[in-house]
Short mmCIF file of C-alpha atoms in Angstrom, two decimals:
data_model
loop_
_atom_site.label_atom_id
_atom_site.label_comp_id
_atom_site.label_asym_id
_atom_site.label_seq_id
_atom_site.Cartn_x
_atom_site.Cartn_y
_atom_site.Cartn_z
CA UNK A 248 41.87 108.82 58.43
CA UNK A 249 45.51 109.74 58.29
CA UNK A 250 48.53 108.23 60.04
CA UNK A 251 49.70 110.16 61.87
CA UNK A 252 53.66 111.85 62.05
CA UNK A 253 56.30 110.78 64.29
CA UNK A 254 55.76 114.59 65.67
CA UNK A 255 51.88 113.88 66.34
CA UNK A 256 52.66 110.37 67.55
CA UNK A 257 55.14 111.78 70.25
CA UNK A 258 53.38 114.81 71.41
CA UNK A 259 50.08 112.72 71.72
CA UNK A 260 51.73 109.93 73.78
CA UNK A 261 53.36 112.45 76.18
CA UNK A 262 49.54 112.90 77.48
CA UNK A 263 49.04 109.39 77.17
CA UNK A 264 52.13 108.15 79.93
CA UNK A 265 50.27 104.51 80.61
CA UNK A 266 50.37 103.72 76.73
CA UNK A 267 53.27 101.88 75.32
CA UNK A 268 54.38 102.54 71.27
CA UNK A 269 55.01 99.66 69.67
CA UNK A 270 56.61 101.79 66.71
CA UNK A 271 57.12 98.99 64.14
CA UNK A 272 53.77 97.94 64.06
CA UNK A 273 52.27 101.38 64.47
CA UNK A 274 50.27 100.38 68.08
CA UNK A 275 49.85 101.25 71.48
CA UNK A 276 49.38 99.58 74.35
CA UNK A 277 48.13 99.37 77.46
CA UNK A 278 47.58 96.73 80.49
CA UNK A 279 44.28 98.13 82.40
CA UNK A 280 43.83 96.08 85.94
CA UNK A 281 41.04 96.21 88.27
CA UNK A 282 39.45 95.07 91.47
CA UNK A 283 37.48 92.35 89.57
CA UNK A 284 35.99 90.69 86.56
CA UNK A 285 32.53 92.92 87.48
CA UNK A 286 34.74 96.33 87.50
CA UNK A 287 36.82 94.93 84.38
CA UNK A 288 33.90 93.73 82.70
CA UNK A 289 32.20 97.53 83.24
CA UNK A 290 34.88 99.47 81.67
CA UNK A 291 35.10 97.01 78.48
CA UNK A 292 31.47 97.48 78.32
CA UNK A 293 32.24 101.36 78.23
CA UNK A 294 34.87 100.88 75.72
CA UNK A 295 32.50 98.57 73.40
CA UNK A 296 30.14 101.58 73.38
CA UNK A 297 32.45 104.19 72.41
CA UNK A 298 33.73 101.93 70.34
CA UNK A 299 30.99 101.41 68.11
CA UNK A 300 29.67 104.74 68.28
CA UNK A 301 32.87 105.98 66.62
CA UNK A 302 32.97 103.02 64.33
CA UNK A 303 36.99 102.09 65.60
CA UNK A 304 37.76 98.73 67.98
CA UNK A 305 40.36 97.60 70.09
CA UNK A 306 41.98 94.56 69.73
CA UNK A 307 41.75 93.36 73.57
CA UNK A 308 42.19 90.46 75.96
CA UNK A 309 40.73 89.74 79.40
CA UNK A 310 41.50 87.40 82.67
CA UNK A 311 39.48 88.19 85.03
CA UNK A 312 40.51 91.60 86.73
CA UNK A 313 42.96 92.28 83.77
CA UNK A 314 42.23 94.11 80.78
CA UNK A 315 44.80 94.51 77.70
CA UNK A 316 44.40 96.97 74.99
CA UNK A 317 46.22 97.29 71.64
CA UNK A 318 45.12 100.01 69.67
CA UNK A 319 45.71 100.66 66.08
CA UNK A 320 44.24 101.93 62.75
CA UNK A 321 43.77 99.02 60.40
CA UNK A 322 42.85 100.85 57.25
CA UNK A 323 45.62 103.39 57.77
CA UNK A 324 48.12 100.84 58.60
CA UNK A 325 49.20 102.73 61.75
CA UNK A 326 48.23 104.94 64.47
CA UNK A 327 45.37 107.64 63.49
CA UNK A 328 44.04 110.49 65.59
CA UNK A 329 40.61 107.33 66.87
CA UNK A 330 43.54 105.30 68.19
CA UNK A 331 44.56 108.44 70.66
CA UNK A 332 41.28 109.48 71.00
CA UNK A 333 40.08 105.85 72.39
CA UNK A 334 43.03 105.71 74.35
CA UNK A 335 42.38 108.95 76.09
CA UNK A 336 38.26 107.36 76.56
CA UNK A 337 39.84 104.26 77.86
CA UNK A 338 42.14 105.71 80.51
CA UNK A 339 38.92 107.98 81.57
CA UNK A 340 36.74 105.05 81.71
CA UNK A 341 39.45 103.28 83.64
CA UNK A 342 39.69 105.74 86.50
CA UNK A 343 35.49 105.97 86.61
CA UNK A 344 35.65 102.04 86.93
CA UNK A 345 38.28 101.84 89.25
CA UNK A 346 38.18 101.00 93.39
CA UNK B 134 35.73 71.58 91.97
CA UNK B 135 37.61 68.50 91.13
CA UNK B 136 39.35 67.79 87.97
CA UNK B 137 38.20 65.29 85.29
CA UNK B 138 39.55 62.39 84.27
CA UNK B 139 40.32 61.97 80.84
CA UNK B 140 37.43 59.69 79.93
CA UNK B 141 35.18 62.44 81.60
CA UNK B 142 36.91 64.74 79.24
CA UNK B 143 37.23 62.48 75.78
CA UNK B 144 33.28 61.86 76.87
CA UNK B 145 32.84 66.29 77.23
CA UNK B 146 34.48 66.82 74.07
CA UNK B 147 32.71 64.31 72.40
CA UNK B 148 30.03 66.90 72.80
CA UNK B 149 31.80 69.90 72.27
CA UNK B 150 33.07 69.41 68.52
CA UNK B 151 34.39 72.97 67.75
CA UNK B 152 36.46 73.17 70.73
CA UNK B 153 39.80 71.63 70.63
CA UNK B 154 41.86 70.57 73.59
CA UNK B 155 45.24 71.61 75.36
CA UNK B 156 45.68 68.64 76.98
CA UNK B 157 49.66 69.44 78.38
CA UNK B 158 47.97 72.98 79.70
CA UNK B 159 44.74 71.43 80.64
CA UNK B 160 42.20 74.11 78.60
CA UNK B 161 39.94 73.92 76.05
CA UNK B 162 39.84 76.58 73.35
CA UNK B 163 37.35 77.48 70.70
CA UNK B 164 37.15 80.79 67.84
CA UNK B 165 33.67 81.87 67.48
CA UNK B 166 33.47 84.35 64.33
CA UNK B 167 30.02 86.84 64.46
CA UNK B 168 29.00 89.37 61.47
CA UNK B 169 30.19 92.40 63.18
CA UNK B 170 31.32 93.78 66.81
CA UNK B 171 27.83 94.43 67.86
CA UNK B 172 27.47 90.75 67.78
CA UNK B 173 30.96 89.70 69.29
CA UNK B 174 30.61 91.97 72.00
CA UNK B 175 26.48 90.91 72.92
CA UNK B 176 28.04 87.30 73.09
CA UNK B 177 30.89 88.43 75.06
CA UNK B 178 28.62 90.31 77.59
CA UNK B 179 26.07 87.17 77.84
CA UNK B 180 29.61 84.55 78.74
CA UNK B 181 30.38 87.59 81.22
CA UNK B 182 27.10 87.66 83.40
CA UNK B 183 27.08 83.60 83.09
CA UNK B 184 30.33 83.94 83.89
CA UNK B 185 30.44 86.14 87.36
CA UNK B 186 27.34 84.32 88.34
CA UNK B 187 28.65 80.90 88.22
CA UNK B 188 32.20 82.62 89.80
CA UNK B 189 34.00 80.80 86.86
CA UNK B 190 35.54 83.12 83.95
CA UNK B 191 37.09 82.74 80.68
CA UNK B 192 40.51 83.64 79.51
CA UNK B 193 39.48 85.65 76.69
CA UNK B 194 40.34 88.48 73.67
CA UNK B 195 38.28 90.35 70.84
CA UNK B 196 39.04 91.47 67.29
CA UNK B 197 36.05 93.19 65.95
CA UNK B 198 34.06 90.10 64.82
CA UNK B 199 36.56 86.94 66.41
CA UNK B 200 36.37 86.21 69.89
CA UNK B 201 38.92 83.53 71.00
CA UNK B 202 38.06 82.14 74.56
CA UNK B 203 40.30 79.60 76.40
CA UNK B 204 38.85 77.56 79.32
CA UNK B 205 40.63 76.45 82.37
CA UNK B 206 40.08 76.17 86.14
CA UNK B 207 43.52 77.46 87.82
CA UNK B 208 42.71 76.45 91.38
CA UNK B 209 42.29 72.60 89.73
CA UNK B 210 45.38 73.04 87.40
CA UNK B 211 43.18 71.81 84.46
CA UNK B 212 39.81 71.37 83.34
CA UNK B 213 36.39 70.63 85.71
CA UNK B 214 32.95 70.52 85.12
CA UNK B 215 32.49 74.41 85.27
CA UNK B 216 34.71 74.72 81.89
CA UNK B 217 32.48 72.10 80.22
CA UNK B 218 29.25 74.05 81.17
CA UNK B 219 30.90 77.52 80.45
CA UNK B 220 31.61 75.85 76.66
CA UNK B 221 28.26 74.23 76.71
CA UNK B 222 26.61 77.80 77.00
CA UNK B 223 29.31 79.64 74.93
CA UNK B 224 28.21 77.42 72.21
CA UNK B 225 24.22 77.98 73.16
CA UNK B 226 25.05 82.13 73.22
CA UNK B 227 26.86 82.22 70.04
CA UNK B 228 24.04 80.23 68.16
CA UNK B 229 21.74 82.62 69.57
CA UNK B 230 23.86 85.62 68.47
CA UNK B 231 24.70 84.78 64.83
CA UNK B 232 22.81 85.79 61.69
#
């Protein structure tokens, strides 16, 4: 998997508006709330899947209705084309878990 | 749910020798470490239903294998029985999980 350019990076994040770059370290971010630990717990479930499936994890945290996701490609020491693509599964999964 | 003393809590720990205590914050913290994700995330998803059932969740993030919990009761401002027994059956769930 290749990092990817600072061209890529931008035009991918410009569909991803909820995701913050954290440049330096070659991450994004985003803070995922819900109604409760039982909706929160549902879309990290959904996330594990995909997650394995595609062999590519988050590195996430969880209180209760919160949810926060850092994504970022270990191996290629940056942001790869799995860190977008999870992000854009996330925010999906996010909106079928949500109210 | 009241919180306990600190002889009921030097008399929990004395039980629970691979967590380690905040005492200032009033939490109790341990690092389980698991083969792969697949493992990590079937632990994390038995502490969850234990967890909503007993209303009583963990503060909580994932790395692939790691999964660092923290245990606290914010309506107490500190630690009650219902951390102890969520540790107590961490510990059972990750023994069950590993290998």
């Amino acid at each position: 998997m290749q990092k990817l350019s600072a061209q890529d990076i931008e035009q991918a994040m410009a569909k991803l508006p909820e995701w913050q770059l954290d440049a330096q370290r070659g991450a994004i971010r985003r803070r995922f709330q819900f109604q409760d630990f039982s909706q929160a717990f549902a879309f990290m479930t959904r996330i594990a899947l995909y997650a394995e499936k595609n062999d590519h994890h988050p590195e996430w945290s969880n209180v209760y209705n919160r949810v926060d996701v850092t994504l970022t490609t270990h191996d290629a020491n940056g942001l790869t084309q799995r860190d977008i693509d999870l992000a854009r599964h996330a925010d999906e999964a996010a909106r079928a878990h949500s109210g």
